[in-house]
mmCIF file of N, CA and C in Angstrom:
data_model
loop_
_atom_site.group_PDB
_atom_site.id
_atom_site.type_symbol
_atom_site.label_atom_id
_atom_site.label_comp_id
_atom_site.label_asym_id
_atom_site.label_seq_id
_atom_site.Cartn_x
_atom_site.Cartn_y
_atom_site.Cartn_z
ATOM 1 N N UNK A 194 82.834 100.464 94.548
ATOM 2 C CA UNK A 194 83.532 101.113 95.649
ATOM 3 C C UNK A 194 84.894 101.636 95.181
ATOM 4 N N UNK A 195 85.594 100.833 94.362
ATOM 5 C CA UNK A 195 86.909 101.263 93.884
ATOM 6 C C UNK A 195 86.787 102.512 93.021
ATOM 7 N N UNK A 196 85.698 102.590 92.227
ATOM 8 C CA UNK A 196 85.491 103.782 91.399
ATOM 9 C C UNK A 196 85.330 105.022 92.274
ATOM 10 N N UNK A 197 84.545 104.892 93.325
ATOM 11 C CA UNK A 197 84.329 106.015 94.240
ATOM 12 C C UNK A 197 85.639 106.447 94.893
ATOM 13 N N UNK A 198 86.418 105.479 95.349
ATOM 14 C CA UNK A 198 87.685 105.803 96.007
ATOM 15 C C UNK A 198 88.644 106.505 95.039
ATOM 16 N N UNK A 199 88.663 106.057 93.790
ATOM 17 C CA UNK A 199 89.542 106.687 92.795
ATOM 18 C C UNK A 199 89.100 108.118 92.519
ATOM 19 N N UNK A 200 87.809 108.336 92.426
ATOM 20 C CA UNK A 200 87.299 109.697 92.207
ATOM 21 C C UNK A 200 87.636 110.585 93.403
ATOM 22 N N UNK A 201 87.411 110.071 94.612
ATOM 23 C CA UNK A 201 87.728 110.858 95.810
ATOM 24 C C UNK A 201 89.213 111.181 95.886
ATOM 25 N N UNK A 202 90.068 110.210 95.543
ATOM 26 C CA UNK A 202 91.508 110.455 95.571
ATOM 27 C C UNK A 202 91.876 111.540 94.569
ATOM 28 N N UNK A 203 91.281 111.502 93.370
ATOM 29 C CA UNK A 203 91.571 112.519 92.362
ATOM 30 C C UNK A 203 91.069 113.891 92.796
ATOM 31 N N UNK A 204 89.936 113.949 93.475
ATOM 32 C CA UNK A 204 89.442 115.233 94.007
ATOM 33 C C UNK A 204 90.403 115.774 95.060
ATOM 34 N N UNK A 205 90.852 114.885 95.940
ATOM 35 C CA UNK A 205 91.800 115.286 96.987
ATOM 36 C C UNK A 205 93.111 115.769 96.361
ATOM 37 N N UNK A 206 93.581 115.064 95.344
ATOM 38 C CA UNK A 206 94.808 115.445 94.646
ATOM 39 C C UNK A 206 94.637 116.811 93.975
ATOM 40 N N UNK A 207 93.477 117.047 93.379
ATOM 41 C CA UNK A 207 93.195 118.332 92.753
ATOM 42 C C UNK A 207 93.183 119.448 93.796
ATOM 43 N N UNK A 208 92.600 119.165 94.953
ATOM 44 C CA UNK A 208 92.590 120.142 96.047
ATOM 45 C C UNK A 208 94.006 120.506 96.454
ATOM 46 N N UNK A 209 94.869 119.495 96.599
ATOM 47 C CA UNK A 209 96.264 119.750 96.974
ATOM 48 C C UNK A 209 96.991 120.557 95.908
ATOM 49 N N UNK A 210 96.749 120.241 94.642
ATOM 50 C CA UNK A 210 97.370 121.018 93.564
ATOM 51 C C UNK A 210 96.914 122.471 93.607
ATOM 52 N N UNK A 211 95.655 122.701 93.947
ATOM 53 C CA UNK A 211 95.150 124.067 94.042
ATOM 54 C C UNK A 211 95.790 124.804 95.220
ATOM 55 N N UNK A 212 95.862 124.145 96.367
ATOM 56 C CA UNK A 212 96.401 124.787 97.570
ATOM 57 C C UNK A 212 97.897 125.036 97.455
ATOM 58 N N UNK A 213 98.642 124.045 96.996
ATOM 59 C CA UNK A 213 100.100 124.130 97.027
ATOM 60 C C UNK A 213 100.733 124.620 95.724
ATOM 61 N N UNK A 214 100.015 124.505 94.617
ATOM 62 C CA UNK A 214 100.592 124.929 93.336
ATOM 63 C C UNK A 214 99.760 125.990 92.627
ATOM 64 N N UNK A 215 98.566 126.257 93.161
ATOM 65 C CA UNK A 215 97.703 127.255 92.544
ATOM 66 C C UNK A 215 97.071 126.785 91.245
ATOM 67 N N UNK A 216 97.078 125.467 90.988
ATOM 68 C CA UNK A 216 96.506 124.919 89.756
ATOM 69 C C UNK A 216 95.258 124.117 90.105
ATOM 70 N N UNK A 217 94.196 124.366 89.350
ATOM 71 C CA UNK A 217 92.950 123.646 89.589
ATOM 72 C C UNK A 217 92.417 123.130 88.261
ATOM 73 N N UNK A 218 91.915 121.905 88.266
ATOM 74 C CA UNK A 218 91.350 121.315 87.058
ATOM 75 C C UNK A 218 89.832 121.342 87.134
ATOM 76 N N UNK A 219 89.214 121.237 85.977
ATOM 77 C CA UNK A 219 87.758 121.168 85.928
ATOM 78 C C UNK A 219 87.303 119.777 86.349
ATOM 79 N N UNK A 220 86.056 119.698 86.780
ATOM 80 C CA UNK A 220 85.504 118.423 87.242
ATOM 81 C C UNK A 220 85.570 117.357 86.153
ATOM 82 N N UNK A 221 85.379 117.759 84.904
ATOM 83 C CA UNK A 221 85.414 116.796 83.792
ATOM 84 C C UNK A 221 86.794 116.148 83.684
ATOM 85 N N UNK A 222 87.851 116.937 83.860
ATOM 86 C CA UNK A 222 89.212 116.392 83.796
ATOM 87 C C UNK A 222 89.463 115.414 84.946
ATOM 88 N N UNK A 223 88.968 115.763 86.125
ATOM 89 C CA UNK A 223 89.128 114.877 87.286
ATOM 90 C C UNK A 223 88.410 113.556 87.024
ATOM 91 N N UNK A 224 87.185 113.643 86.495
ATOM 92 C CA UNK A 224 86.402 112.447 86.191
ATOM 93 C C UNK A 224 87.116 111.574 85.156
ATOM 94 N N UNK A 225 87.633 112.191 84.093
ATOM 95 C CA UNK A 225 88.317 111.427 83.040
ATOM 96 C C UNK A 225 89.581 110.758 83.572
ATOM 97 N N UNK A 226 90.333 111.469 84.401
ATOM 98 C CA UNK A 226 91.546 110.880 84.968
ATOM 99 C C UNK A 226 91.194 109.690 85.858
ATOM 100 N N UNK A 227 90.175 109.838 86.683
ATOM 101 C CA UNK A 227 89.753 108.741 87.555
ATOM 102 C C UNK A 227 89.287 107.548 86.726
ATOM 103 N N UNK A 228 88.544 107.801 85.666
ATOM 104 C CA UNK A 228 88.077 106.711 84.798
ATOM 105 C C UNK A 228 89.244 105.995 84.141
ATOM 106 N N UNK A 229 90.221 106.758 83.661
ATOM 107 C CA UNK A 229 91.400 106.150 83.029
ATOM 108 C C UNK A 229 92.201 105.317 84.029
ATOM 109 N N UNK A 230 92.378 105.835 85.236
ATOM 110 C CA UNK A 230 93.107 105.079 86.255
ATOM 111 C C UNK A 230 92.401 103.767 86.579
ATOM 112 N N UNK A 231 91.078 103.825 86.703
ATOM 113 C CA UNK A 231 90.322 102.609 86.990
ATOM 114 C C UNK A 231 90.440 101.601 85.852
ATOM 115 N N UNK A 232 90.342 102.064 84.624
ATOM 116 C CA UNK A 232 90.452 101.175 83.462
ATOM 117 C C UNK A 232 91.832 100.520 83.424
ATOM 118 N N UNK A 233 92.882 101.319 83.625
ATOM 119 C CA UNK A 233 94.243 100.771 83.624
ATOM 120 C C UNK A 233 94.440 99.781 84.770
ATOM 121 N N UNK A 234 93.864 100.082 85.918
ATOM 122 C CA UNK A 234 93.968 99.186 87.069
ATOM 123 C C UNK A 234 93.320 97.840 86.765
ATOM 124 N N UNK A 235 92.150 97.882 86.153
ATOM 125 C CA UNK A 235 91.456 96.632 85.813
ATOM 126 C C UNK A 235 92.247 95.832 84.782
ATOM 127 N N UNK A 236 92.828 96.508 83.803
ATOM 128 C CA UNK A 236 93.634 95.813 82.786
ATOM 129 C C UNK A 236 94.834 95.149 83.437
ATOM 130 N N UNK A 237 95.515 95.863 84.321
ATOM 131 C CA UNK A 237 96.690 95.292 85.001
ATOM 132 C C UNK A 237 96.307 94.085 85.848
ATOM 133 N N UNK A 238 95.142 94.116 86.460
ATOM 134 C CA UNK A 238 94.712 92.997 87.294
ATOM 135 C C UNK A 238 94.288 91.784 86.484
ATOM 136 N N UNK A 239 94.049 91.957 85.187
ATOM 137 C CA UNK A 239 93.699 90.817 84.343
ATOM 138 C C UNK A 239 94.932 90.038 83.902
ATOM 139 N N UNK A 240 96.112 90.653 84.034
ATOM 140 C CA UNK A 240 97.337 89.963 83.645
ATOM 141 C C UNK A 240 97.573 88.778 84.572
ATOM 142 N N UNK A 241 98.052 87.685 83.992
ATOM 143 C CA UNK A 241 98.308 86.502 84.817
ATOM 144 C C UNK A 241 99.589 86.657 85.621
ATOM 145 N N UNK A 242 100.590 87.242 85.040
ATOM 146 C CA UNK A 242 101.867 87.443 85.720
ATOM 147 C C UNK A 242 101.877 88.825 86.356
ATOM 148 N N UNK A 243 102.312 88.942 87.588
ATOM 149 C CA UNK A 243 102.390 90.273 88.205
ATOM 150 C C UNK A 243 103.445 91.136 87.514
ATOM 151 N N UNK A 244 103.187 92.430 87.478
ATOM 152 C CA UNK A 244 104.143 93.353 86.872
ATOM 153 C C UNK A 244 105.411 93.463 87.701
ATOM 154 N N UNK A 245 105.274 93.354 89.005
ATOM 155 C CA UNK A 245 106.427 93.406 89.897
ATOM 156 C C UNK A 245 106.673 92.018 90.456
ATOM 157 N N UNK A 246 107.933 91.652 90.534
ATOM 158 C CA UNK A 246 108.244 90.342 91.094
ATOM 159 C C UNK A 246 107.897 90.332 92.576
ATOM 160 N N UNK A 247 107.437 89.194 93.021
ATOM 161 C CA UNK A 247 107.058 89.072 94.421
ATOM 162 C C UNK A 247 108.022 88.115 95.098
ATOM 163 N N UNK A 248 109.075 88.695 95.637
ATOM 164 C CA UNK A 248 110.048 87.894 96.370
ATOM 165 C C UNK A 248 109.488 87.622 97.754
ATOM 166 N N UNK A 249 109.240 86.366 98.010
ATOM 167 C CA UNK A 249 108.709 86.009 99.318
ATOM 168 C C UNK A 249 109.862 85.679 100.248
ATOM 169 N N UNK A 250 109.923 86.430 101.309
ATOM 170 C CA UNK A 250 110.940 86.195 102.323
ATOM 171 C C UNK A 250 110.221 85.644 103.541
ATOM 172 N N UNK A 251 110.556 84.431 103.869
ATOM 173 C CA UNK A 251 109.918 83.815 105.023
ATOM 174 C C UNK A 251 110.807 84.015 106.232
ATOM 175 N N UNK A 252 110.291 84.765 107.182
ATOM 176 C CA UNK A 252 111.046 85.025 108.399
ATOM 177 C C UNK A 252 110.506 84.129 109.498
ATOM 178 N N UNK A 253 111.390 83.500 110.174
ATOM 179 C CA UNK A 253 111.002 82.606 111.250
ATOM 180 C C UNK A 253 111.918 82.866 112.432
ATOM 181 N N UNK A 254 111.356 82.837 113.614
ATOM 182 C CA UNK A 254 112.136 83.073 114.813
ATOM 183 C C UNK A 254 113.125 81.943 114.995
ATOM 184 N N UNK A 255 114.345 82.300 115.344
ATOM 185 C CA UNK A 255 115.379 81.306 115.621
ATOM 186 C C UNK A 255 115.862 81.495 117.049
ATOM 187 N N UNK A 256 116.016 80.394 117.708
ATOM 188 C CA UNK A 256 116.531 80.433 119.071
ATOM 189 C C UNK A 256 117.961 80.955 119.040
ATOM 190 N N UNK A 257 118.297 81.888 119.938
ATOM 191 C CA UNK A 257 119.670 82.420 119.939
ATOM 192 C C UNK A 257 120.658 81.349 120.407
ATOM 193 N N UNK A 258 121.933 81.539 120.057
ATOM 194 C CA UNK A 258 122.955 80.593 120.516
ATOM 195 C C UNK A 258 123.029 80.574 122.042
ATOM 196 N N UNK A 259 123.664 79.557 122.560
ATOM 197 C CA UNK A 259 123.806 79.414 124.005
ATOM 198 C C UNK A 259 124.525 80.640 124.577
ATOM 199 N N UNK A 260 124.106 81.081 125.751
ATOM 200 C CA UNK A 260 124.649 82.244 126.461
ATOM 201 C C UNK A 260 124.323 83.575 125.778
ATOM 202 N N UNK A 261 123.322 83.604 124.915
ATOM 203 C CA UNK A 261 122.861 84.844 124.286
ATOM 204 C C UNK A 261 121.380 85.017 124.582
ATOM 205 N N UNK A 262 120.943 86.272 124.659
ATOM 206 C CA UNK A 262 119.538 86.594 124.832
ATOM 207 C C UNK A 262 119.089 87.437 123.656
ATOM 208 N N UNK A 263 117.883 87.195 123.202
ATOM 209 C CA UNK A 263 117.253 88.099 122.244
ATOM 210 C C UNK A 263 116.288 88.954 123.045
ATOM 211 N N UNK A 264 116.380 90.248 122.872
ATOM 212 C CA UNK A 264 115.534 91.165 123.629
ATOM 213 C C UNK A 264 114.658 91.938 122.652
ATOM 214 N N UNK A 265 113.369 91.876 122.879
ATOM 215 C CA UNK A 265 112.424 92.641 122.083
ATOM 216 C C UNK A 265 111.814 93.695 123.001
ATOM 217 N N UNK A 266 111.806 94.935 122.551
ATOM 218 C CA UNK A 266 111.239 95.997 123.376
ATOM 219 C C UNK A 266 110.526 96.996 122.498
ATOM 220 N N UNK A 267 109.632 97.729 123.114
ATOM 221 C CA UNK A 267 108.911 98.783 122.422
ATOM 222 C C UNK A 267 108.440 99.779 123.475
ATOM 223 N N UNK A 268 108.141 100.957 123.037
ATOM 224 C CA UNK A 268 107.664 101.988 123.954
ATOM 225 C C UNK A 268 106.434 102.644 123.351
ATOM 226 N N UNK A 269 105.602 103.173 124.215
ATOM 227 C CA UNK A 269 104.460 103.958 123.763
ATOM 228 C C UNK A 269 104.482 105.295 124.488
ATOM 229 N N UNK A 270 103.926 106.276 123.858
ATOM 230 C CA UNK A 270 103.809 107.591 124.489
ATOM 231 C C UNK A 270 102.362 108.040 124.363
ATOM 232 N N UNK A 271 101.915 108.769 125.359
ATOM 233 C CA UNK A 271 100.571 109.334 125.313
ATOM 234 C C UNK A 271 99.469 108.372 125.699
ATOM 235 N N UNK A 272 99.820 107.162 126.145
ATOM 236 C CA UNK A 272 98.792 106.193 126.503
ATOM 237 C C UNK A 272 98.321 106.314 127.933
ATOM 238 N N UNK A 273 99.117 106.933 128.775
ATOM 239 C CA UNK A 273 98.718 107.146 130.154
ATOM 240 C C UNK A 273 98.834 105.925 131.044
ATOM 241 N N UNK A 274 99.443 104.857 130.578
ATOM 242 C CA UNK A 274 99.526 103.673 131.414
ATOM 243 C C UNK A 274 100.941 103.190 131.607
ATOM 244 N N UNK A 275 101.888 104.059 131.445
ATOM 245 C CA UNK A 275 103.283 103.634 131.471
ATOM 246 C C UNK A 275 103.927 103.712 132.826
ATOM 247 N N UNK A 276 105.220 103.474 132.825
ATOM 248 C CA UNK A 276 106.007 103.470 134.048
ATOM 249 C C UNK A 276 106.521 104.854 134.402
ATOM 250 N N UNK A 277 106.683 105.706 133.432
ATOM 251 C CA UNK A 277 107.307 107.015 133.631
ATOM 252 C C UNK A 277 106.246 108.103 133.541
ATOM 253 N N UNK A 278 106.088 108.851 134.586
ATOM 254 C CA UNK A 278 105.154 109.970 134.575
ATOM 255 C C UNK A 278 105.819 111.165 133.913
ATOM 256 N N UNK A 279 105.047 111.969 133.270
ATOM 257 C CA UNK A 279 105.583 113.160 132.629
ATOM 258 C C UNK A 279 105.607 113.000 131.127
ATOM 259 N N UNK A 280 106.190 113.966 130.473
ATOM 260 C CA UNK A 280 106.219 113.957 129.015
ATOM 261 C C UNK A 280 107.579 113.505 128.516
ATOM 262 N N UNK A 281 107.553 112.550 127.622
ATOM 263 C CA UNK A 281 108.777 112.059 126.992
ATOM 264 C C UNK A 281 108.605 112.117 125.488
ATOM 265 N N UNK A 282 109.694 112.334 124.795
ATOM 266 C CA UNK A 282 109.642 112.215 123.341
ATOM 267 C C UNK A 282 109.641 110.732 122.995
ATOM 268 N N UNK A 283 109.327 110.422 121.772
ATOM 269 C CA UNK A 283 109.345 109.027 121.324
ATOM 270 C C UNK A 283 110.737 108.446 121.512
ATOM 271 N N UNK A 284 111.755 109.222 121.150
ATOM 272 C CA UNK A 284 113.135 108.743 121.267
ATOM 273 C C UNK A 284 113.507 108.453 122.718
ATOM 274 N N UNK A 285 113.097 109.355 123.626
ATOM 275 C CA UNK A 285 113.386 109.145 125.049
ATOM 276 C C UNK A 285 112.684 107.893 125.572
ATOM 277 N N UNK A 286 111.440 107.703 125.165
ATOM 278 C CA UNK A 286 110.689 106.525 125.610
ATOM 279 C C UNK A 286 111.326 105.246 125.081
ATOM 280 N N UNK A 287 111.765 105.254 123.826
ATOM 281 C CA UNK A 287 112.424 104.072 123.256
ATOM 282 C C UNK A 287 113.739 103.785 123.983
ATOM 283 N N UNK A 288 114.492 104.825 124.311
ATOM 284 C CA UNK A 288 115.753 104.631 125.050
ATOM 285 C C UNK A 288 115.485 104.046 126.433
ATOM 286 N N UNK A 289 114.437 104.538 127.092
ATOM 287 C CA UNK A 289 114.106 103.989 128.409
ATOM 288 C C UNK A 289 113.677 102.530 128.303
ATOM 289 N N UNK A 290 112.909 102.204 127.269
ATOM 290 C CA UNK A 290 112.479 100.815 127.074
ATOM 291 C C UNK A 290 113.683 99.927 126.805
ATOM 292 N N UNK A 291 114.630 100.433 126.018
ATOM 293 C CA UNK A 291 115.860 99.679 125.746
ATOM 294 C C UNK A 291 116.630 99.433 127.045
ATOM 295 N N UNK A 292 116.779 100.495 127.838
ATOM 296 C CA UNK A 292 117.525 100.386 129.099
ATOM 297 C C UNK A 292 116.882 99.357 130.032
ATOM 298 N N UNK A 293 115.564 99.415 130.165
ATOM 299 C CA UNK A 293 114.868 98.461 131.032
ATOM 300 C C UNK A 293 114.998 97.040 130.494
ATOM 301 N N UNK A 294 114.968 96.885 129.180
ATOM 302 C CA UNK A 294 115.113 95.557 128.574
ATOM 303 C C UNK A 294 116.482 94.966 128.858
ATOM 304 N N UNK A 295 117.511 95.798 128.778
ATOM 305 C CA UNK A 295 118.869 95.330 129.073
ATOM 306 C C UNK A 295 118.967 94.919 130.541
ATOM 307 N N UNK A 296 118.356 95.694 131.434
ATOM 308 C CA UNK A 296 118.373 95.344 132.861
ATOM 309 C C UNK A 296 117.709 93.987 133.102
ATOM 310 N N UNK A 297 116.570 93.764 132.470
ATOM 311 C CA UNK A 297 115.873 92.485 132.637
ATOM 312 C C UNK A 297 116.716 91.350 132.073
ATOM 313 N N UNK A 298 117.307 91.558 130.895
ATOM 314 C CA UNK A 298 118.142 90.515 130.289
ATOM 315 C C UNK A 298 119.337 90.189 131.184
ATOM 316 N N UNK A 299 119.946 91.212 131.767
ATOM 317 C CA UNK A 299 121.099 90.989 132.653
ATOM 318 C C UNK A 299 120.689 90.236 133.915
ATOM 319 N N UNK A 300 119.489 90.476 134.387
ATOM 320 C CA UNK A 300 119.040 89.787 135.602
ATOM 321 C C UNK A 300 118.736 88.308 135.344
ATOM 322 N N UNK A 301 118.597 87.908 134.087
ATOM 323 C CA UNK A 301 118.295 86.514 133.751
ATOM 324 C C UNK A 301 119.525 85.624 133.742
ATOM 325 N N UNK A 302 120.717 86.212 133.761
ATOM 326 C CA UNK A 302 121.956 85.419 133.693
ATOM 327 C C UNK A 302 122.112 84.542 134.882
#
């Protein structure tokens, strides 16, 4: 499956080079590049140590200090199930979600 995906990616990349740069490679070159990428990928995966360091950052929710609220909000557009009828940009929807979140937080005091 990985071989197929690599070949398809190289074909797609060749298509983009043809459309945007006017350069096209022969099928043999695409095949050789895909084969080389797969071989290099397999070699890299055989290494015991990762090539890039993996800094693990463990994030854990912390209760806010006394008299503080943590507010999490998000907005969606185009779902048809929201509070605001009409068309909003993503930014407008996020601002409205922020505003409503602040109102709810203030009402909890």
